[in-house]
């Protein structure tokens, strides 16, 4: 008869078991990732917070009706937005056209800019009318690089028309 080898490993100490070491390593990895995510959430700005969220939610039907009214008007806003660079003043130009592609004047044209991560940087710029009918322009600068949201709104009488878009402001090199 062959002699069987005896298992001389000591399993009474858990730290010598490879399966225990493997599971502890996975647990520590998950905990470190969670700690990193929580610390990033606490350190960074939480983003936009709407104080009157309930009122805005109630007005959602009015917002949808206004959007349908804008589509019926058929106005077109052609925006000439340059490549924006942090702290550098630049010129934005706007052309206002009706549904027949004819330029027309409006009572006011305003550019609203929003910083999604810091509401203290939000603001607006009035676009001034140029000599040419339906053309507006203004110069402005944004203080920080990163993502910005823009809304251009034109008003003629009791009618409003607006478009929105997001832009990235680049770092000055």
Coordinates of N, CA and C in Angstrom, one line a residue:
X1 N 0.8 -1.2 0.0 CA 0.0 0.0 0.0 C 0.8 1.2 0.0
X2 N 0.3 2.2 -0.8 CA 1.1 3.5 -0.8 C 0.7 4.3 0.4
X3 N 1.7 5.0 0.8 CA 1.5 5.9 1.9 C 0.9 7.2 1.4
X4 N -0.2 7.6 2.0 CA -0.8 8.9 1.6 C -0.1 10.0 2.4
X5 N 0.1 11.1 1.6 CA 0.7 12.3 2.2 C -0.2 13.0 3.1
X6 N 0.3 13.3 4.2 CA -0.5 14.0 5.2 C -0.6 15.5 4.9
X7 N -1.7 16.1 5.1 CA -1.8 17.6 4.9 C -1.3 18.2 6.1
X8 N -0.2 18.9 5.9 CA 0.5 19.6 7.1 C 0.2 21.1 7.2
X9 N -0.7 21.5 6.3 CA -1.1 23.0 6.4 C -1.9 23.2 7.7
X10 N -1.7 24.4 8.3 CA -2.4 24.7 9.5 C -3.5 25.7 9.1
X11 N -4.8 25.2 9.0 CA -5.9 26.1 8.6 C -6.5 26.8 9.8
X12 N -6.0 26.7 11.0 CA -6.6 27.3 12.2 C -6.3 28.8 12.1
X13 N -5.3 29.3 11.4 CA -5.1 30.7 11.3 C -5.7 31.1 9.9
X14 N -6.7 32.0 10.0 CA -7.5 32.3 8.8 C -6.6 33.1 7.8
X15 N -5.7 33.9 8.3 CA -4.9 34.7 7.4 C -4.0 33.9 6.5
X16 N -3.8 32.6 6.7 CA -3.0 31.8 5.9 C -3.8 31.1 4.8
X17 N -5.1 31.3 4.8 CA -6.0 30.7 3.8 C -6.1 31.7 2.7
X18 N -5.8 31.2 1.4 CA -5.9 32.1 0.3 C -7.3 32.6 0.0
X19 N -8.3 31.8 0.2 CA -9.7 32.3 0.0 C -10.0 33.4 0.9
X20 N -9.6 33.4 2.1 CA -9.9 34.5 3.1 C -9.2 35.7 2.7
X21 N -7.9 35.6 2.2 CA -7.1 36.7 1.8 C -7.8 37.4 0.6
X22 N -8.3 36.6 -0.4 CA -8.9 37.0 -1.6 C -10.2 37.9 -1.2
X23 N -11.0 37.3 -0.4 CA -12.3 38.0 0.0 C -12.0 39.3 0.8
X24 N -11.0 39.3 1.6 CA -10.7 40.5 2.4 C -10.1 41.6 1.4
X25 N -9.3 41.2 0.4 CA -8.8 42.1 -0.6 C -10.0 42.7 -1.4
X26 N -10.9 41.9 -1.8 CA -12.1 42.5 -2.5 C -12.9 43.5 -1.6
X27 N -13.1 43.1 -0.4 CA -13.8 44.0 0.6 C -13.1 45.3 0.7
X28 N -11.8 45.3 0.9 CA -11.0 46.5 1.1 C -11.1 47.4 -0.2
X29 N -11.0 46.7 -1.3 CA -11.1 47.5 -2.6 C -12.4 48.2 -2.7
X30 N -13.5 47.5 -2.4 CA -14.9 48.1 -2.5 C -15.0 49.3 -1.5
X31 N -14.5 49.1 -0.3 CA -14.5 50.1 0.7 C -13.7 51.3 0.3
X32 N -12.6 51.1 -0.3 CA -11.7 52.3 -0.7 C -12.4 53.0 -1.8
X33 N -13.0 52.4 -2.8 CA -13.7 53.0 -3.9 C -14.9 53.8 -3.3
X34 N -15.7 53.2 -2.4 CA -16.8 53.9 -1.8 C -16.3 55.2 -1.0
X35 N -15.2 55.0 -0.3 CA -14.7 56.2 0.5 C -14.3 57.3 -0.5
X36 N -13.7 56.9 -1.6 CA -13.3 57.9 -2.6 C -14.5 58.6 -3.2
X37 N -15.6 57.9 -3.5 CA -16.8 58.5 -4.1 C -17.5 59.4 -3.1
X38 N -17.6 59.0 -1.9 CA -18.2 59.8 -0.8 C -17.4 61.1 -0.6
X39 N -16.1 61.0 -0.5 CA -15.3 62.2 -0.3 C -15.4 63.1 -1.5
X40 N -15.4 62.6 -2.8 CA -15.6 63.5 -3.9 C -17.0 64.2 -3.9
X41 N -18.0 63.5 -3.5 CA -19.3 64.1 -3.4 C -19.4 65.2 -2.3
X42 N -18.7 65.0 -1.2 CA -18.7 66.0 -0.2 C -17.8 67.2 -0.6
X43 N -16.7 67.0 -1.2 CA -15.7 68.1 -1.5 C -16.2 68.9 -2.7
X44 N -16.7 68.3 -3.8 CA -17.1 69.1 -4.9 C -18.5 69.7 -4.7
X45 N -18.8 70.7 -5.5 CA -20.0 71.4 -5.5 C -21.2 70.6 -6.0
X46 N -22.3 70.5 -5.3 CA -23.4 69.6 -5.7 C -24.1 70.0 -7.0
X47 N -23.8 71.2 -7.5 CA -24.5 71.6 -8.8 C -25.7 72.5 -8.5
X48 N -26.5 72.7 -9.5 CA -27.6 73.6 -9.4 C -28.6 73.1 -8.4
X49 N -29.2 74.0 -7.6 CA -30.2 73.7 -6.7 C -31.4 74.7 -7.0
X50 N -32.5 74.2 -7.3 CA -33.7 75.0 -7.5 C -34.5 75.2 -6.3
X51 N -34.6 76.5 -5.8 CA -35.3 76.8 -4.6 C -36.8 76.5 -4.7
X52 N -37.3 76.9 -5.9 CA -38.8 76.8 -6.1 C -39.2 75.6 -7.0
X53 N -38.6 74.4 -6.7 CA -38.8 73.3 -7.5 C -40.3 72.9 -7.6
X54 N -41.1 73.1 -6.6 CA -42.5 72.7 -6.6 C -43.2 73.6 -7.6
X55 N -43.0 74.9 -7.5 CA -43.7 75.9 -8.4 C -43.3 75.6 -9.8
X56 N -42.0 75.4 -10.1 CA -41.6 75.1 -11.5 C -42.3 73.8 -12.0
X57 N -42.4 72.8 -11.1 CA -43.1 71.6 -11.6 C -44.6 71.8 -11.9
X58 N -45.2 72.7 -11.1 CA -46.6 73.0 -11.4 C -46.8 73.8 -12.7
X59 N -45.7 74.6 -13.1 CA -45.8 75.4 -14.3 C -45.4 74.6 -15.5
X60 N -45.1 73.3 -15.4 CA -44.6 72.5 -16.5 C -45.6 72.6 -17.7
X61 N -46.9 72.5 -17.5 CA -47.8 72.6 -18.6 C -47.8 73.9 -19.3
X62 N -47.5 75.0 -18.6 CA -47.4 76.3 -19.2 C -46.1 76.4 -20.0
X63 N -45.1 75.7 -19.6 CA -43.8 75.7 -20.3 C -44.0 75.0 -21.6
X64 N -44.7 73.8 -21.6 CA -45.0 73.1 -22.8 C -45.9 73.9 -23.8
X65 N -46.9 74.6 -23.3 CA -47.7 75.4 -24.1 C -46.9 76.5 -24.8
X66 N -46.0 77.1 -24.0 CA -45.2 78.2 -24.6 C -44.3 77.6 -25.7
X67 N -43.7 76.4 -25.5 CA -42.9 75.8 -26.5 C -43.7 75.6 -27.8
X68 N -44.9 75.1 -27.7 CA -45.7 74.9 -28.9 C -46.0 76.2 -29.6
X69 N -46.2 77.3 -28.8 CA -46.5 78.6 -29.4 C -45.3 79.1 -30.1
X70 N -44.1 78.9 -29.6 CA -42.8 79.2 -30.3 C -42.7 78.5 -31.6
X71 N -43.1 77.2 -31.6 CA -43.0 76.5 -32.9 C -43.9 77.0 -33.9
X72 N -45.1 77.5 -33.5 CA -46.1 78.1 -34.4 C -45.6 79.4 -35.0
X73 N -44.8 80.2 -34.2 CA -44.3 81.4 -34.7 C -43.3 81.2 -35.9
X74 N -42.5 80.2 -35.8 CA -41.6 79.8 -36.9 C -40.4 80.8 -36.9
X75 N -40.1 81.5 -35.9 CA -38.9 82.4 -35.8 C -37.7 81.5 -35.8
X76 N -36.6 82.1 -36.4 CA -35.3 81.4 -36.4 C -34.3 82.4 -35.8
X77 N -33.5 81.9 -34.9 CA -32.4 82.6 -34.3 C -31.1 82.0 -34.8
X78 N -30.3 82.8 -35.5 CA -29.0 82.3 -36.0 C -27.9 83.0 -35.1
X79 N -27.2 82.1 -34.3 CA -26.3 82.6 -33.4 C -24.9 82.4 -33.9
X80 N -24.0 83.4 -33.9 CA -22.6 83.3 -34.2 C -21.8 83.4 -32.9
X81 N -21.6 82.2 -32.4 CA -20.9 82.1 -31.1 C -19.4 81.7 -31.4
X82 N -18.5 82.6 -31.0 CA -17.1 82.2 -31.2 C -16.6 81.2 -30.2
X83 N -15.4 80.7 -30.4 CA -14.8 79.8 -29.5 C -14.4 80.6 -28.2
X84 N -15.1 80.2 -27.1 CA -14.9 81.0 -25.9 C -13.7 80.6 -25.1
X85 N -13.0 81.5 -24.6 CA -11.8 81.3 -23.8 C -11.9 82.0 -22.5
X86 N -11.5 81.4 -21.4 CA -11.7 81.9 -20.1 C -11.1 83.3 -19.9
X87 N -11.9 84.2 -19.5 CA -11.5 85.6 -19.2 C -11.3 86.5 -20.4
X88 N -11.4 86.0 -21.6 CA -11.2 86.7 -22.9 C -12.5 87.3 -23.4
X89 N -12.6 88.6 -23.5 CA -13.9 89.2 -24.0 C -14.0 88.8 -25.5
X90 N -15.2 88.4 -25.9 CA -15.5 88.0 -27.3 C -16.9 88.5 -27.7
X91 N -17.1 88.5 -28.9 CA -18.4 89.1 -29.5 C -19.3 87.9 -29.9
X92 N -20.6 88.1 -29.5 CA -21.6 87.1 -29.9 C -22.5 87.9 -30.8
X93 N -22.9 87.3 -31.9 CA -23.8 87.9 -32.9 C -25.1 87.1 -33.1
X94 N -26.2 87.8 -33.3 CA -27.5 87.1 -33.5 C -28.2 87.7 -34.7
X95 N -28.8 86.8 -35.4 CA -29.7 87.2 -36.5 C -31.1 86.7 -36.2
X96 N -32.1 87.5 -36.4 CA -33.5 87.1 -36.1 C -34.2 87.1 -37.4
X97 N -34.8 85.9 -37.7 CA -35.6 85.8 -39.0 C -37.0 85.2 -38.7
X98 N -37.9 85.6 -39.5 CA -39.3 85.1 -39.3 C -39.4 83.8 -40.1
X99 N -40.6 83.2 -40.2 CA -40.8 81.9 -40.9 C -40.6 82.0 -42.4
X100 N -40.6 83.2 -42.9 CA -40.3 83.4 -44.4 C -38.9 83.8 -44.6
X101 N -38.0 83.6 -43.6 CA -36.6 83.9 -43.7 C -36.3 85.3 -44.0
X102 N -37.1 86.2 -43.4 CA -36.9 87.7 -43.6 C -36.4 88.2 -42.2
X103 N -35.4 89.1 -42.2 CA -34.9 89.7 -41.0 C -36.0 90.6 -40.4
X104 N -36.1 90.6 -39.1 CA -37.0 91.6 -38.5 C -36.5 92.0 -37.1
X105 N -36.9 93.2 -36.7 CA -36.4 93.7 -35.4 C -37.3 93.2 -34.2
X106 N -36.7 93.0 -33.1 CA -37.4 92.7 -31.9 C -37.3 93.7 -30.8
X107 N -38.1 93.7 -29.8 CA -38.0 94.7 -28.7 C -36.7 94.5 -27.9
X108 N -36.4 93.2 -27.6 CA -35.2 93.0 -26.8 C -34.6 91.6 -27.2
X109 N -33.3 91.5 -27.0 CA -32.6 90.2 -27.2 C -31.6 90.1 -26.1
X110 N -31.7 89.0 -25.3 CA -30.9 88.8 -24.1 C -30.2 87.4 -24.2
X111 N -29.0 87.4 -23.8 CA -28.2 86.2 -23.6 C -28.1 85.9 -22.1
X112 N -28.7 84.8 -21.7 CA -28.5 84.3 -20.3 C -27.5 83.2 -20.2
X113 N -26.6 83.3 -19.3 CA -25.6 82.2 -19.2 C -25.6 81.7 -17.8
X114 N -25.5 80.4 -17.7 CA -25.6 79.6 -16.4 C -24.4 78.7 -16.3
X115 N -23.9 78.7 -15.1 CA -22.8 77.8 -14.7 C -23.4 76.6 -14.0
X116 N -23.5 75.4 -14.5 CA -24.2 74.3 -13.8 C -23.6 74.0 -12.4
X117 N -22.4 74.3 -12.2 CA -21.8 73.9 -10.9 C -21.8 75.1 -9.9
X118 N -22.1 76.3 -10.3 CA -22.1 77.4 -9.4 C -23.0 78.5 -9.8
X119 N -24.2 78.6 -9.1 CA -25.2 79.6 -9.5 C -24.7 81.0 -9.3
X120 N -23.7 81.2 -8.5 CA -23.2 82.6 -8.3 C -22.6 83.2 -9.5
X121 N -22.2 82.4 -10.5 CA -21.6 82.9 -11.7 C -22.6 83.2 -12.8
X122 N -23.9 82.9 -12.6 CA -25.0 83.1 -13.6 C -25.1 84.5 -13.9
X123 N -25.6 84.9 -15.1 CA -25.8 86.3 -15.4 C -26.5 86.4 -16.8
X124 N -26.6 87.7 -17.2 CA -27.2 87.9 -18.5 C -26.5 89.1 -19.2
X125 N -26.6 89.2 -20.5 CA -26.1 90.2 -21.3 C -27.2 90.7 -22.3
X126 N -27.4 92.0 -22.4 CA -28.4 92.5 -23.4 C -27.6 92.6 -24.7
X127 N -28.2 92.1 -25.8 CA -27.6 92.2 -27.1 C -28.1 93.5 -27.7
X128 N -27.2 94.4 -28.2 CA -27.6 95.6 -28.8 C -27.9 95.5 -30.3
X129 N -28.9 96.3 -30.7 CA -29.2 96.2 -32.1 C -28.2 96.9 -33.0
X130 N -27.8 96.3 -34.1 CA -26.9 96.9 -35.0 C -27.7 97.7 -36.1
X131 N -26.9 98.3 -37.0 CA -27.6 99.1 -38.1 C -28.5 98.3 -39.0
X132 N -28.0 97.0 -39.2 CA -28.8 96.1 -40.1 C -30.0 95.6 -39.4
X133 N -31.1 95.5 -40.1 CA -32.4 95.0 -39.5 C -32.2 93.6 -39.1
X134 N -32.6 93.3 -37.9 CA -32.7 91.9 -37.4 C -31.3 91.4 -36.9
X135 N -30.3 92.3 -36.8 CA -29.0 91.9 -36.3 C -28.7 92.5 -35.0
X136 N -28.2 91.6 -34.1 CA -27.9 92.1 -32.7 C -26.5 91.5 -32.3
X137 N -25.8 92.2 -31.4 CA -24.5 91.7 -31.0 C -24.1 92.3 -29.6
X138 N -23.2 91.7 -29.0 CA -22.7 92.1 -27.7 C -21.4 91.5 -27.4
X139 N -20.6 92.1 -26.6 CA -19.3 91.5 -26.2 C -19.4 91.1 -24.7
X140 N -18.9 90.0 -24.4 CA -18.9 89.5 -23.0 C -17.7 88.5 -22.8
X141 N -17.4 88.3 -21.5 CA -16.4 87.3 -21.2 C -16.9 86.5 -20.0
X142 N -16.5 85.2 -20.0 CA -16.8 84.3 -18.9 C -15.6 84.1 -18.1
X143 N -15.8 84.1 -16.7 CA -14.6 84.1 -15.8 C -13.9 82.7 -15.6
X144 N -14.6 81.6 -15.9 CA -14.0 80.3 -15.7 C -14.2 79.4 -16.9
X145 N -13.2 78.5 -17.0 CA -13.3 77.5 -18.1 C -14.3 76.4 -17.6
X146 N -14.8 75.6 -18.6 CA -15.7 74.5 -18.3 C -17.0 74.7 -19.0
X147 N -18.0 73.9 -18.5 CA -19.3 73.9 -19.2 C -20.2 75.0 -18.7
X148 N -20.8 75.7 -19.7 CA -21.7 76.7 -19.5 C -23.0 76.5 -20.3
X149 N -24.1 76.8 -19.8 CA -25.4 76.7 -20.5 C -25.8 78.1 -20.9
X150 N -26.3 78.3 -22.2 CA -26.7 79.6 -22.7 C -28.2 79.5 -23.1
X151 N -28.9 80.6 -22.9 CA -30.3 80.7 -23.4 C -30.3 82.1 -24.0
X152 N -30.7 82.1 -25.3 CA -30.9 83.4 -26.0 C -32.4 83.6 -26.1
X153 N -32.9 84.7 -25.6 CA -34.3 85.0 -25.6 C -34.6 86.3 -26.3
X154 N -35.5 86.3 -27.3 CA -35.9 87.5 -28.0 C -37.4 87.8 -27.6
X155 N -37.7 89.0 -27.5 CA -39.1 89.4 -27.1 C -39.6 90.5 -28.1
X156 N -40.8 90.3 -28.7 CA -41.4 91.2 -29.5 C -42.9 91.3 -29.1
X157 N -43.2 92.5 -28.5 CA -44.5 92.6 -27.9 C -44.7 91.6 -26.8
X158 N -45.8 90.8 -26.9 CA -46.0 89.8 -25.9 C -45.5 88.4 -26.3
X159 N -44.8 88.4 -27.4 CA -44.3 87.1 -27.9 C -42.8 86.9 -27.5
X160 N -42.5 85.7 -27.0 CA -41.1 85.4 -26.6 C -40.7 84.2 -27.4
X161 N -39.4 84.2 -27.8 CA -38.8 83.0 -28.4 C -37.4 82.8 -27.8
X162 N -37.1 81.6 -27.5 CA -35.8 81.3 -26.9 C -35.2 80.0 -27.4
X163 N -33.9 80.0 -27.4 CA -33.2 78.8 -27.7 C -32.1 78.6 -26.7
X164 N -31.7 77.4 -26.5 CA -30.6 77.1 -25.5 C -29.6 76.1 -26.0
X165 N -28.4 76.2 -25.4 CA -27.3 75.3 -25.8 C -26.3 75.3 -24.8
X166 N -25.5 74.3 -24.7 CA -24.3 74.2 -23.8 C -23.0 74.4 -24.6
X167 N -22.1 75.1 -23.9 CA -20.8 75.4 -24.5 C -19.7 75.1 -23.5
X168 N -18.5 74.8 -24.1 CA -17.4 74.6 -23.2 C -16.5 75.8 -23.4
X169 N -16.1 76.4 -22.3 CA -15.1 77.5 -22.3 C -13.8 76.9 -22.1
X170 N -12.8 77.3 -23.0 CA -11.5 76.7 -22.9 C -10.6 77.5 -22.0
X171 N -9.5 76.8 -21.7 CA -8.4 77.4 -20.8 C -7.6 78.3 -21.7
X172 N -7.2 79.5 -21.2 CA -6.3 80.3 -22.0 C -4.9 79.6 -22.1
X173 N -4.3 79.5 -23.3 CA -3.0 78.8 -23.4 C -1.9 79.8 -23.6

